[in-house]
Short mmCIF file of C-alpha atoms in Angstrom, two decimals:
data_model
loop_
_atom_site.label_atom_id
_atom_site.label_comp_id
_atom_site.label_asym_id
_atom_site.label_seq_id
_atom_site.Cartn_x
_atom_site.Cartn_y
_atom_site.Cartn_z
CA MET V 21 104.59 126.06 146.03
CA ASN V 22 104.50 124.58 142.54
CA GLN V 23 101.23 124.85 140.63
CA LEU V 24 100.47 122.46 137.82
CA SER V 25 97.86 123.65 135.35
CA ALA V 26 95.75 120.68 134.31
CA HIS V 27 94.75 121.21 130.70
CA GLU V 28 91.86 119.43 129.09
CA PRO V 29 90.08 118.11 132.18
CA SER V 30 87.99 115.15 131.14
CA LEU V 31 86.11 112.05 132.23
CA CYS V 32 88.39 109.08 131.73
CA THR V 33 88.32 105.42 132.60
CA LEU V 34 90.44 102.43 131.82
CA SER V 35 89.43 101.13 128.42
CA GLY V 36 86.30 99.04 128.26
CA PRO V 37 82.58 99.69 128.70
CA SER V 38 81.70 102.81 130.66
CA ALA V 39 81.58 102.30 134.40
CA PRO V 40 78.59 103.56 136.37
CA ASN V 41 80.79 105.56 138.79
CA VAL V 42 83.46 107.53 136.97
CA SER V 43 85.89 109.92 138.67
CA LYS V 44 86.71 113.21 137.10
CA LEU V 45 90.39 113.07 136.20
CA LEU V 46 92.95 115.81 135.70
CA LYS V 47 95.06 115.44 132.57
CA LEU V 48 98.57 116.94 132.68
CA ASN V 49 101.70 117.11 130.55
CA CYS V 50 105.03 116.00 131.96
CA ILE V 51 108.52 114.92 130.93
CA VAL V 52 109.45 111.28 131.58
CA ASN V 53 113.09 110.17 131.96
CA ASP V 54 114.25 113.69 130.98
CA TRP V 55 113.26 113.45 127.31
CA ILE V 56 109.88 111.80 126.69
CA ASN V 57 106.68 113.87 126.53
CA ALA V 58 103.80 112.11 128.24
CA THR V 59 100.16 112.67 129.14
CA VAL V 60 99.51 111.95 132.82
CA LEU V 61 96.16 111.45 134.53
CA VAL V 62 95.69 112.10 138.25
CA ASP V 63 93.10 109.63 139.55
CA SER V 64 92.21 109.29 143.21
CA GLY V 65 90.27 106.15 142.32
CA ALA V 66 93.39 104.27 141.21
CA ALA V 67 95.09 102.31 143.96
CA CYS V 68 98.57 102.85 142.52
CA CYS V 69 100.42 104.18 139.46
CA PHE V 70 100.02 102.65 136.00
CA VAL V 71 101.67 103.08 132.58
CA SER V 72 100.33 101.91 129.24
CA ARG V 73 102.14 99.11 127.44
CA ALA V 74 101.94 101.08 124.19
CA PHE V 75 103.88 103.94 125.83
CA VAL V 76 106.51 101.52 127.16
CA ARG V 77 106.99 99.94 123.74
CA ALA V 78 107.04 103.22 121.81
CA ASN V 79 109.85 104.57 123.98
CA SER V 80 111.77 101.29 124.47
CA LEU V 81 111.51 101.43 128.26
CA GLU V 82 113.04 98.54 130.18
CA LEU V 83 110.50 96.14 131.66
CA LEU V 84 111.14 94.76 135.14
CA GLN V 85 109.59 91.76 136.84
CA GLY V 86 107.52 92.59 139.91
CA ALA V 87 105.01 90.74 142.01
CA ASP V 88 101.85 89.28 140.50
CA TYR V 89 99.13 91.94 140.42
CA ASN V 90 95.39 91.32 140.02
CA ILE V 91 93.90 94.58 138.74
CA THR V 92 90.22 95.47 138.69
CA LEU V 93 89.32 97.75 135.79
CA ALA V 94 86.61 100.41 135.62
CA ASP V 95 84.10 97.94 134.14
CA ASN V 96 84.76 95.53 137.06
CA SER V 97 86.67 93.13 134.82
CA THR V 98 90.09 91.97 136.02
CA THR V 99 93.50 91.60 134.43
CA ARG V 100 96.76 90.15 135.68
CA THR V 101 100.34 91.35 135.21
CA ASN V 102 103.75 91.17 136.85
CA GLU V 103 105.54 93.79 134.73
CA ILE V 104 106.65 97.15 136.09
CA VAL V 105 108.86 100.03 134.95
CA SER V 106 110.82 102.67 136.82
CA LEU V 107 109.99 106.21 135.65
CA THR V 108 111.39 109.64 136.47
CA LEU V 109 108.66 112.29 136.14
CA HIS V 110 109.28 116.02 135.91
CA PHE V 111 106.43 118.43 136.71
CA CYS V 112 107.56 122.05 136.49
CA ASN V 113 110.32 122.17 139.15
CA ILE V 114 109.35 118.91 140.84
CA LYS V 115 111.18 115.75 139.86
CA PHE V 116 110.64 112.31 141.36
CA THR V 117 111.12 108.64 140.58
CA MET V 118 108.34 106.09 140.84
CA THR V 119 107.46 102.52 139.94
CA ALA V 120 104.45 102.01 137.66
CA ILE V 121 102.58 98.83 136.77
CA VAL V 122 102.42 98.11 133.04
CA ILE V 123 98.88 97.56 131.78
CA ASP V 124 97.34 97.07 128.34
CA ALA V 125 93.94 98.64 128.98
CA LEU V 126 94.80 102.32 129.39
CA ALA V 127 92.78 104.39 126.96
CA CYS V 128 92.99 108.07 127.89
CA GLY V 129 96.63 108.80 128.63
CA ASP V 130 100.11 107.38 129.00
CA ILE V 131 100.43 107.27 132.79
CA ILE V 132 98.01 107.24 135.73
CA LEU V 133 99.10 108.69 139.08
CA GLY V 134 97.01 107.01 141.72
CA ILE V 135 96.29 107.33 145.40
CA ASN V 136 99.86 106.45 146.44
CA PHE V 137 101.13 109.52 144.56
CA LEU V 138 98.45 111.71 146.15
CA LYS V 139 99.29 110.43 149.64
CA CYS V 140 103.00 111.10 149.10
CA PHE V 141 102.62 114.71 147.96
CA ASN V 142 99.22 115.58 149.48
CA PRO V 143 98.45 118.14 146.75
CA THR V 144 95.66 120.73 146.88
CA ILE V 145 93.30 120.19 143.93
CA ASP V 146 91.00 122.91 142.67
CA TRP V 147 88.46 121.06 140.53
CA LYS V 148 86.83 124.27 139.25
CA LYS V 149 90.09 125.76 138.01
CA SER V 150 91.54 122.36 137.10
CA THR V 151 94.81 123.00 138.93
CA ILE V 152 96.95 121.07 141.36
CA ASP V 153 99.09 122.83 143.98
CA ILE V 154 102.01 120.76 145.23
CA ASP V 155 104.14 121.85 148.17
CA ILE V 156 107.34 119.81 148.15
CA ASN V 157 107.58 120.33 151.93
CA ASN V 158 104.46 118.19 152.30
CA TYR V 159 106.23 115.18 150.79
CA THR V 160 105.86 112.00 152.83
CA PRO V 161 107.45 108.77 151.54
CA ALA V 162 104.90 106.02 151.09
CA PRO V 163 105.70 102.58 152.48
CA HIS V 164 106.78 100.37 149.59
CA ASP V 165 108.86 97.25 149.26
CA ASN V 166 111.17 98.88 146.73
CA MET V 167 111.53 102.23 148.56
CA SER V 168 113.73 102.99 151.54
CA THR V 169 116.04 105.69 152.83
CA SER V 170 118.94 103.29 153.35
CA ASP V 171 122.45 104.49 152.64
CA ILE V 172 124.33 102.66 149.89
CA VAL V 173 127.79 101.19 150.38
CA LEU V 174 129.86 101.10 147.20
CA ALA V 175 132.70 98.58 147.04
CA SER V 176 135.96 99.57 145.38
CA PHE V 177 136.69 98.65 141.77
CA HIS V 178 139.04 95.77 140.97
CA VAL V 179 140.11 94.48 137.55
CA ILE V 180 140.56 90.71 137.45
CA PRO V 181 142.95 89.61 134.66
CA SER V 182 141.77 86.80 132.44
CA SER V 183 142.61 83.23 133.52
CA SER V 184 143.19 84.29 137.13
CA ASN V 185 141.33 84.27 140.44
CA SER V 186 140.81 87.18 142.80
CA SER V 187 138.88 87.92 145.97
CA PRO V 188 138.66 91.72 146.20
CA ARG V 189 138.24 93.13 149.69
CA THR V 190 135.20 95.38 149.95
CA PRO V 191 135.85 98.34 152.27
CA ASP V 192 133.08 99.96 154.31
CA THR V 193 132.56 103.20 152.40
CA THR V 194 129.25 104.94 152.94
CA VAL V 195 128.04 107.05 150.02
CA GLN V 196 125.72 109.91 150.93
CA SER V 197 123.01 110.34 148.31
CA GLU V 198 123.22 114.13 148.24
CA GLU V 199 126.96 114.08 147.54
CA HIS V 200 127.37 111.36 144.93
CA ARG V 201 125.68 110.21 141.76
CA ILE V 202 125.89 106.44 141.60
CA LYS V 203 126.06 104.91 138.14
CA LEU V 204 124.77 101.41 137.53
CA VAL V 205 124.60 99.27 134.41
CA SER V 206 122.35 96.29 133.77
CA ARG V 207 123.63 93.01 132.40
CA ARG V 208 121.74 93.54 129.13
CA THR V 209 123.15 97.05 128.73
CA MET V 210 126.66 95.83 129.56
CA LYS V 211 126.38 93.17 126.86
CA SER V 212 125.57 95.82 124.24
CA LEU V 213 128.28 98.19 125.48
CA LEU V 214 131.31 95.91 125.52
CA LYS V 215 132.97 93.72 122.95
CA ASP V 216 133.89 90.13 123.71
CA ASN V 217 137.00 89.60 125.88
CA THR V 218 136.93 93.19 127.18
CA THR V 219 138.21 93.73 130.73
CA VAL V 220 135.48 95.36 132.79
CA PRO V 221 135.29 97.00 136.23
CA LEU V 222 133.58 95.16 139.07
CA CYS V 223 131.80 96.58 142.08
CA SER V 224 129.54 95.40 144.88
CA ILE V 225 126.70 97.50 146.29
CA TYR V 226 125.02 96.76 149.62
CA LEU V 227 122.02 98.26 151.40
CA LEU V 228 122.59 98.96 155.08
CA PRO V 229 119.66 99.45 157.46
CA THR V 230 119.58 103.01 158.78
CA SER V 231 118.89 103.49 162.45
CA THR V 232 116.24 106.02 163.40
CA ASP V 233 118.69 108.15 165.38
CA SER V 234 121.41 108.18 162.74
CA THR V 235 122.66 111.64 161.89
CA SER V 236 124.24 110.53 158.62
CA THR V 237 121.01 109.52 156.93
CA SER V 238 120.15 111.76 154.00
CA ASN V 239 116.98 113.82 154.28
CA VAL V 240 116.51 113.55 150.54
CA PRO V 241 113.80 110.96 149.77
CA LEU V 242 114.73 108.07 147.52
CA GLN V 243 112.52 109.48 144.76
CA SER V 244 114.94 112.38 144.24
CA VAL V 245 118.05 110.17 143.98
CA GLN V 246 118.76 109.40 140.34
CA ILE V 247 120.35 106.07 139.49
CA MET V 248 121.85 106.57 136.05
CA SER V 249 122.62 103.84 133.54
CA GLY V 250 126.27 103.71 132.56
CA LEU V 251 129.74 102.77 133.75
CA ASN V 252 131.87 104.42 136.40
CA SER V 253 133.48 107.57 134.97
CA LYS V 254 136.89 105.91 135.10
CA TYR V 255 135.71 103.55 132.39
CA ASP V 256 133.40 105.86 130.41
CA ASP V 257 135.89 106.26 127.54
CA THR V 258 136.17 102.50 127.08
CA ALA V 259 132.41 102.15 127.00
CA ALA V 260 132.04 105.01 124.52
CA ASN V 261 134.58 103.54 122.15
CA THR V 262 133.01 100.09 122.15
CA ALA V 263 129.32 101.04 122.28
CA LYS V 264 127.73 101.05 118.85
CA HIS V 265 124.14 101.26 120.00
CA SER V 266 124.28 103.03 123.38
CA TYR V 267 122.51 106.32 122.79
CA ASN V 268 122.95 109.47 124.83
CA GLU V 269 120.01 111.60 125.95
CA HIS V 270 120.16 114.00 122.98
CA GLU V 271 120.47 111.12 120.53
CA GLN V 272 117.43 109.41 122.01
CA ARG V 273 115.33 112.53 121.57
CA ILE V 274 116.38 112.84 117.93
CA HIS V 275 115.55 109.18 117.24
CA VAL V 276 112.05 109.70 118.62
CA GLU V 277 111.46 113.07 116.94
CA PHE V 278 112.68 111.88 113.52
CA LYS V 279 111.71 108.24 113.82
CA ASP V 280 110.22 108.23 110.31
CA ILE V 281 113.52 108.90 108.51
CA PHE V 282 115.57 106.52 110.69
CA GLU V 283 113.28 103.62 109.78
CA THR V 284 113.86 101.24 106.88
CA MET V 285 113.04 102.75 103.51
CA PRO V 286 109.44 101.99 102.60
CA PRO V 287 108.94 99.76 99.54
CA GLY V 288 108.25 101.47 96.26
CA LEU V 289 109.89 104.23 94.29
CA PRO V 290 111.30 107.46 95.71
CA PRO V 291 109.55 110.69 94.65
CA LYS V 292 110.35 112.23 91.28
CA ARG V 293 112.93 114.99 91.56
CA GLU V 294 114.80 117.29 89.23
CA HIS V 295 117.85 115.12 89.91
CA ASP V 296 116.41 111.90 88.44
CA HIS V 297 119.27 110.16 86.65
CA ALA V 298 119.61 110.36 82.87
CA ILE V 299 121.88 108.31 80.58
CA GLU V 300 122.85 110.39 77.57
CA LEU V 301 124.60 108.32 74.88
CA ILE V 302 127.16 109.37 72.32
CA PRO V 303 125.25 109.85 69.03
CA GLY V 304 125.36 106.79 66.76
CA SER V 305 126.16 104.34 69.58
CA GLN V 306 124.71 100.84 69.44
CA PRO V 307 123.10 99.22 72.50
CA PRO V 308 125.71 97.03 74.22
CA ALA V 309 124.53 93.52 75.04
CA LYS V 310 126.46 90.66 76.63
CA SER V 311 125.52 87.21 77.80
CA ALA V 312 125.14 86.53 81.50
CA TYR V 313 128.27 85.48 83.39
CA ARG V 314 128.48 81.95 84.75
CA LEU V 315 127.72 81.78 88.48
CA SER V 316 128.23 79.08 91.10
CA LEU V 317 125.27 77.30 92.69
CA THR V 318 125.70 79.36 95.85
CA GLU V 319 125.74 82.58 93.82
CA LEU V 320 122.63 81.51 91.90
CA ASP V 321 120.78 80.98 95.18
CA GLU V 322 121.89 84.42 96.35
CA LEU V 323 120.91 85.93 93.00
CA ARG V 324 117.37 84.59 93.29
CA LYS V 325 117.03 86.04 96.80
CA GLN V 326 118.30 89.47 95.80
CA LEU V 327 116.16 89.59 92.65
CA ASP V 328 113.07 88.65 94.66
CA LYS V 329 113.82 91.42 97.16
CA LEU V 330 114.42 94.06 94.47
CA LEU V 331 111.21 93.06 92.69
CA ALA V 332 109.19 93.06 95.91
CA ASN V 333 110.45 96.55 96.77
CA GLY V 334 109.61 97.82 93.29
CA LEU V 335 113.20 98.80 92.44
CA ILE V 336 113.52 96.64 89.29
CA ARG V 337 111.16 95.12 86.73
CA ALA V 338 111.35 92.51 83.98
CA SER V 339 112.87 93.89 80.78
CA LYS V 340 112.71 93.32 77.03
CA SER V 341 115.37 95.95 76.32
CA ALA V 342 117.98 95.63 73.57
CA PHE V 343 120.52 96.67 76.19
CA GLY V 344 121.95 94.02 78.46
CA ALA V 345 124.87 94.04 80.90
CA PRO V 346 126.14 90.95 82.75
CA MET V 347 126.21 90.78 86.54
CA LEU V 348 128.52 89.25 89.12
CA PHE V 349 128.94 89.06 92.88
CA VAL V 350 131.61 90.71 95.02
CA LYS V 351 132.15 89.58 98.61
CA LYS V 352 131.82 92.22 101.32
CA LYS V 353 133.97 92.41 104.46
CA ASP V 354 131.23 90.76 106.52
CA GLY V 355 131.07 87.79 104.12
CA SER V 356 127.79 88.75 102.46
CA MET V 357 127.63 89.18 98.68
CA ARG V 358 127.02 92.40 96.79
CA MET V 359 125.37 92.14 93.37
CA CYS V 360 127.29 94.24 90.84
CA ILE V 361 126.28 95.04 87.27
CA ASP V 362 129.13 95.25 84.76
CA TYR V 363 128.16 98.48 82.99
CA ARG V 364 131.60 99.06 81.44
CA ASP V 365 130.35 98.80 77.86
CA LEU V 366 127.44 101.15 78.58
CA ASN V 367 129.74 103.58 80.37
CA SER V 368 132.10 103.70 77.39
CA ILE V 369 129.36 105.18 75.17
CA THR V 370 127.85 107.48 77.82
CA ILE V 371 128.49 111.23 77.66
CA LYS V 372 130.27 112.04 80.91
CA ASN V 373 128.84 114.39 83.53
CA ARG V 374 131.81 116.39 84.80
CA TYR V 375 130.13 117.65 87.96
CA PRO V 376 133.05 117.98 90.43
CA LEU V 377 133.33 115.95 93.60
CA PRO V 378 134.58 118.06 96.53
CA ARG V 379 138.22 117.81 97.60
CA VAL V 380 138.47 115.93 100.88
CA ASP V 381 141.22 118.22 102.23
CA GLU V 382 139.07 121.30 101.60
CA LEU V 383 136.13 119.68 103.37
CA LEU V 384 138.21 118.86 106.43
CA ASP V 385 139.62 122.39 106.63
CA ARG V 386 136.12 123.58 107.57
CA LEU V 387 136.12 121.60 110.81
CA SER V 388 138.69 123.69 112.67
CA GLY V 389 137.43 124.65 116.13
CA ALA V 390 134.36 122.40 116.09
CA LYS V 391 133.63 120.48 119.30
CA TYR V 392 130.46 118.49 118.50
CA PHE V 393 129.96 116.18 115.54
CA SER V 394 127.15 114.09 114.05
CA LYS V 395 127.51 111.77 111.08
CA LEU V 396 124.61 110.65 108.88
CA ASP V 397 124.70 107.91 106.25
CA LEU V 398 121.86 107.58 103.75
CA GLN V 399 120.30 104.14 103.31
CA SER V 400 121.29 102.57 99.97
CA GLY V 401 121.90 106.11 98.74
CA TYR V 402 121.62 105.49 95.00
CA TYR V 403 118.32 103.64 95.41
CA GLN V 404 116.80 106.89 96.73
CA ILE V 405 117.14 108.46 93.26
CA ARG V 406 114.85 107.50 90.36
CA MET V 407 115.88 106.82 86.79
CA LYS V 408 114.35 109.05 84.15
CA GLU V 409 111.56 107.09 82.49
CA GLU V 410 113.11 107.33 79.02
CA ASP V 411 116.43 105.88 80.25
CA ILE V 412 115.21 102.95 82.35
CA HIS V 413 115.67 100.45 79.49
CA LYS V 414 119.38 101.33 79.25
CA THR V 415 120.01 99.89 82.73
CA ALA V 416 118.94 96.37 81.67
CA PHE V 417 121.05 93.47 82.96
CA ARG V 418 120.96 89.78 82.14
CA THR V 419 120.82 86.84 84.53
CA ARG V 420 120.12 83.12 84.59
CA TYR V 421 116.53 84.04 85.52
CA GLY V 422 115.89 86.62 82.79
CA SER V 423 116.53 90.27 81.99
CA PHE V 424 115.64 93.08 84.38
CA GLU V 425 115.97 96.87 84.40
CA PHE V 426 116.34 99.37 87.23
CA LEU V 427 113.69 101.94 88.10
CA VAL V 428 116.16 103.57 90.53
CA LEU V 429 119.79 104.56 90.12
CA PRO V 430 121.93 101.39 90.12
CA PHE V 431 125.52 101.11 91.27
CA GLY V 432 128.14 101.04 88.55
CA LEU V 433 126.95 103.75 86.15
CA THR V 434 129.65 106.23 85.22
CA ASN V 435 127.67 109.37 86.10
CA ALA V 436 126.02 108.01 89.25
CA PRO V 437 128.40 109.77 91.71
CA SER V 438 127.95 113.09 89.90
CA THR V 439 124.15 112.83 89.99
CA PHE V 440 124.13 111.92 93.67
CA MET V 441 126.65 114.60 94.63
CA GLN V 442 124.71 117.28 92.76
CA MET V 443 121.47 116.31 94.51
CA MET V 444 123.09 116.39 97.96
CA GLN V 445 124.82 119.71 97.28
CA ASP V 446 121.55 121.30 96.15
CA ILE V 447 119.56 119.93 99.11
CA MET V 448 122.21 120.93 101.68
CA LYS V 449 123.13 124.22 100.00
CA PRO V 450 121.82 126.46 102.85
CA TYR V 451 124.06 124.64 105.35
CA LEU V 452 127.19 123.75 103.35
CA ASP V 453 130.43 125.06 104.87
CA ARG V 454 128.41 126.69 107.67
CA PHE V 455 127.85 123.56 109.74
CA VAL V 456 127.60 120.76 107.15
CA ILE V 457 130.02 119.03 104.81
CA SER V 458 128.80 116.33 102.46
CA PHE V 459 130.51 113.71 100.34
CA LEU V 460 128.13 111.50 98.35
CA ASP V 461 125.85 109.77 100.89
CA ASP V 462 127.91 110.79 103.94
CA ILE V 463 126.88 113.95 105.82
CA LEU V 464 128.87 115.47 108.68
CA ILE V 465 127.33 118.10 110.96
CA TYR V 466 129.75 120.12 113.10
CA SER V 467 129.21 122.83 115.74
CA ASN V 468 131.07 124.77 118.40
CA THR V 469 128.49 124.40 121.19
CA LEU V 470 125.99 121.76 122.22
CA GLU V 471 123.07 124.18 121.87
CA GLN V 472 124.12 125.03 118.31
CA HIS V 473 124.58 121.36 117.50
CA GLN V 474 121.10 120.43 118.66
CA GLN V 475 119.65 123.06 116.32
CA HIS V 476 121.93 122.12 113.41
CA VAL V 477 121.10 118.40 113.64
CA ARG V 478 117.37 119.15 113.65
CA GLU V 479 117.64 121.47 110.64
CA VAL V 480 119.49 118.86 108.59
CA LEU V 481 117.14 116.01 109.54
CA GLN V 482 114.09 118.18 108.82
CA THR V 483 115.52 118.94 105.37
CA LEU V 484 116.04 115.22 104.70
CA ARG V 485 112.47 114.57 105.86
CA GLU V 486 111.09 117.20 103.48
CA HIS V 487 112.93 115.57 100.57
CA LYS V 488 111.90 112.04 101.70
CA LEU V 489 115.47 110.85 102.18
CA TYR V 490 116.17 108.09 104.73
CA VAL V 491 119.26 107.53 106.87
CA LYS V 492 120.68 104.25 108.14
CA GLN V 493 120.49 104.38 111.93
CA SER V 494 123.18 101.73 112.50
CA LYS V 495 125.73 103.84 110.63
CA CYS V 496 124.79 107.20 112.15
CA GLU V 497 126.59 108.81 115.09
CA LEU V 498 125.01 111.77 116.86
CA PHE V 499 126.33 114.29 119.40
CA LYS V 500 129.87 112.91 119.54
CA ASN V 501 133.18 114.49 120.46
CA GLN V 502 134.92 112.32 117.86
CA VAL V 503 133.74 110.53 114.70
CA GLU V 504 135.29 108.68 111.79
CA PHE V 505 134.63 110.40 108.47
CA LEU V 506 136.16 109.81 105.02
CA GLY V 507 139.02 107.76 106.46
CA PHE V 508 139.92 110.21 109.23
CA ASN V 509 139.29 110.39 112.97
CA ILE V 510 137.83 113.85 113.52
CA GLY V 511 137.58 115.37 116.98
CA ARG V 512 138.07 118.40 119.17
CA ASP V 513 141.84 117.97 119.09
CA GLY V 514 142.08 117.81 115.30
CA LEU V 515 142.14 114.91 112.87
CA SER V 516 144.22 111.82 112.25
CA MET V 517 144.14 109.05 109.67
CA VAL V 518 142.34 105.85 110.71
CA ASP V 519 144.54 102.84 111.45
CA GLU V 520 143.12 100.79 108.58
CA LYS V 521 144.15 103.41 106.04
CA ILE V 522 147.64 103.75 107.55
CA GLN V 523 148.10 99.98 107.33
CA ALA V 524 146.87 99.95 103.72
CA ILE V 525 149.43 102.61 102.78
CA ILE V 526 152.25 100.77 104.56
CA SER V 527 151.42 97.44 102.90
CA TRP V 528 150.79 98.92 99.41
CA PRO V 529 153.16 97.37 96.83
CA THR V 530 155.76 99.66 95.28
CA PRO V 531 154.27 101.26 92.11
CA THR V 532 155.98 100.17 88.89
CA ASN V 533 154.05 102.30 86.37
CA VAL V 534 152.09 105.54 86.12
CA LYS V 535 148.69 103.88 86.67
CA GLN V 536 149.85 102.18 89.87
CA LEU V 537 151.43 105.42 91.08
CA ARG V 538 148.18 107.31 90.55
CA SER V 539 146.29 104.63 92.49
CA PHE V 540 148.73 104.93 95.39
CA LEU V 541 148.57 108.74 95.44
CA GLY V 542 144.78 108.56 95.41
CA LEU V 543 144.86 106.26 98.45
CA ALA V 544 147.43 108.33 100.33
CA GLY V 545 145.52 111.56 99.64
#
């Protein structure tokens, strides 16, 4: 017997004016889909199970198309919907899968369990104590179009080469639900998992009617059979290597728990810190000032867009400074243009900050024996550090549309890496070389066990949250067995140089002077 304690019993209705006849509802806590906390209401007055649209959106649940439903609300008004979701609910030691109708007007919880749930489990409700007793042996499957106890026949996998035809034979292989976990993937998920022109496995799944006297039919109700999203295990490695946005269970929980620091940086300035950037000039130096470089029409259009964005976000302002550096554009790998300020003259009269950057080989030595890795990349790292007020005017740059100066740390200043590195080292000091290594805006978390790694990731993200630092979700990798970090593939079996770096070394021209030799040695490590 499993007893669910119903905390905070209350009078609840669907949103809208109060209804004259209101049922007393039991409000419970449960886990949905193994990782989402939800508030569930048990309501004998509801004909079926409902879930709020806000809950579906907040947790990115996949909407399915069902039949058209006309729903009468508590105030006797009606609404219409055809959207449903499949949910796995976990109460104490009871776990079951159900289909819920998505509805906007749900005011006092995330999910409503209606009369169909109560008929299935036939629980004993003590209204005085606000408890529900559920005996799993009392479970009776409710008749439903989408529920049956049919066995599933899984066809064999066949790979069809490109530009060829094939008619795979599908053998009769019955899969018993209690012996196998069947993995399915939706078309939308498959599209996000695989790159173009990738060979994929194919399978066919059929439902066979089960005779009443069959001895092979599983006694486990369909609700307890979990259909997991993913590819067959034979192809899991391919999917993992090509999936940039397919998140595992632990990663999903982290994204929800620390949603605020995975979001886009809010407009405005970062908080003032002791690491705000200063520009200390050699005594007697004169402010360097150069005319703006000539730009093409395309570059001028791009310049206007980027200036408008920087101004709107409060990162730059108009300037009347005696300082003035020219700017230019550099093309990125993806074809977009990066605005660069030519601060070479300013850098030549700046007193250098000799704060040391860590040696990459020493950082990597710390990873021996680690089995779990997470990589974090800060959003526009330098822009998360303010300029000291008295040095803002020194960052001025000149353009076709006027002079501007940075309120945050711009790219191109000679001491920018030292300032950023010092801030990250100070913030991560409690964790450095224990389970964190950091190089500028890249953070790597490493652990020996999954339990340790879950704790380590949370500690690091909580520290970033406390210092109001934001990470770029698209460049982060969490709970991986292998990641790419500082030009190396790092995993349980050791490390190896990434292919791009190997190719760059192979194709590097033969050095002919000391400067070229130093450049090559720096690349080769």
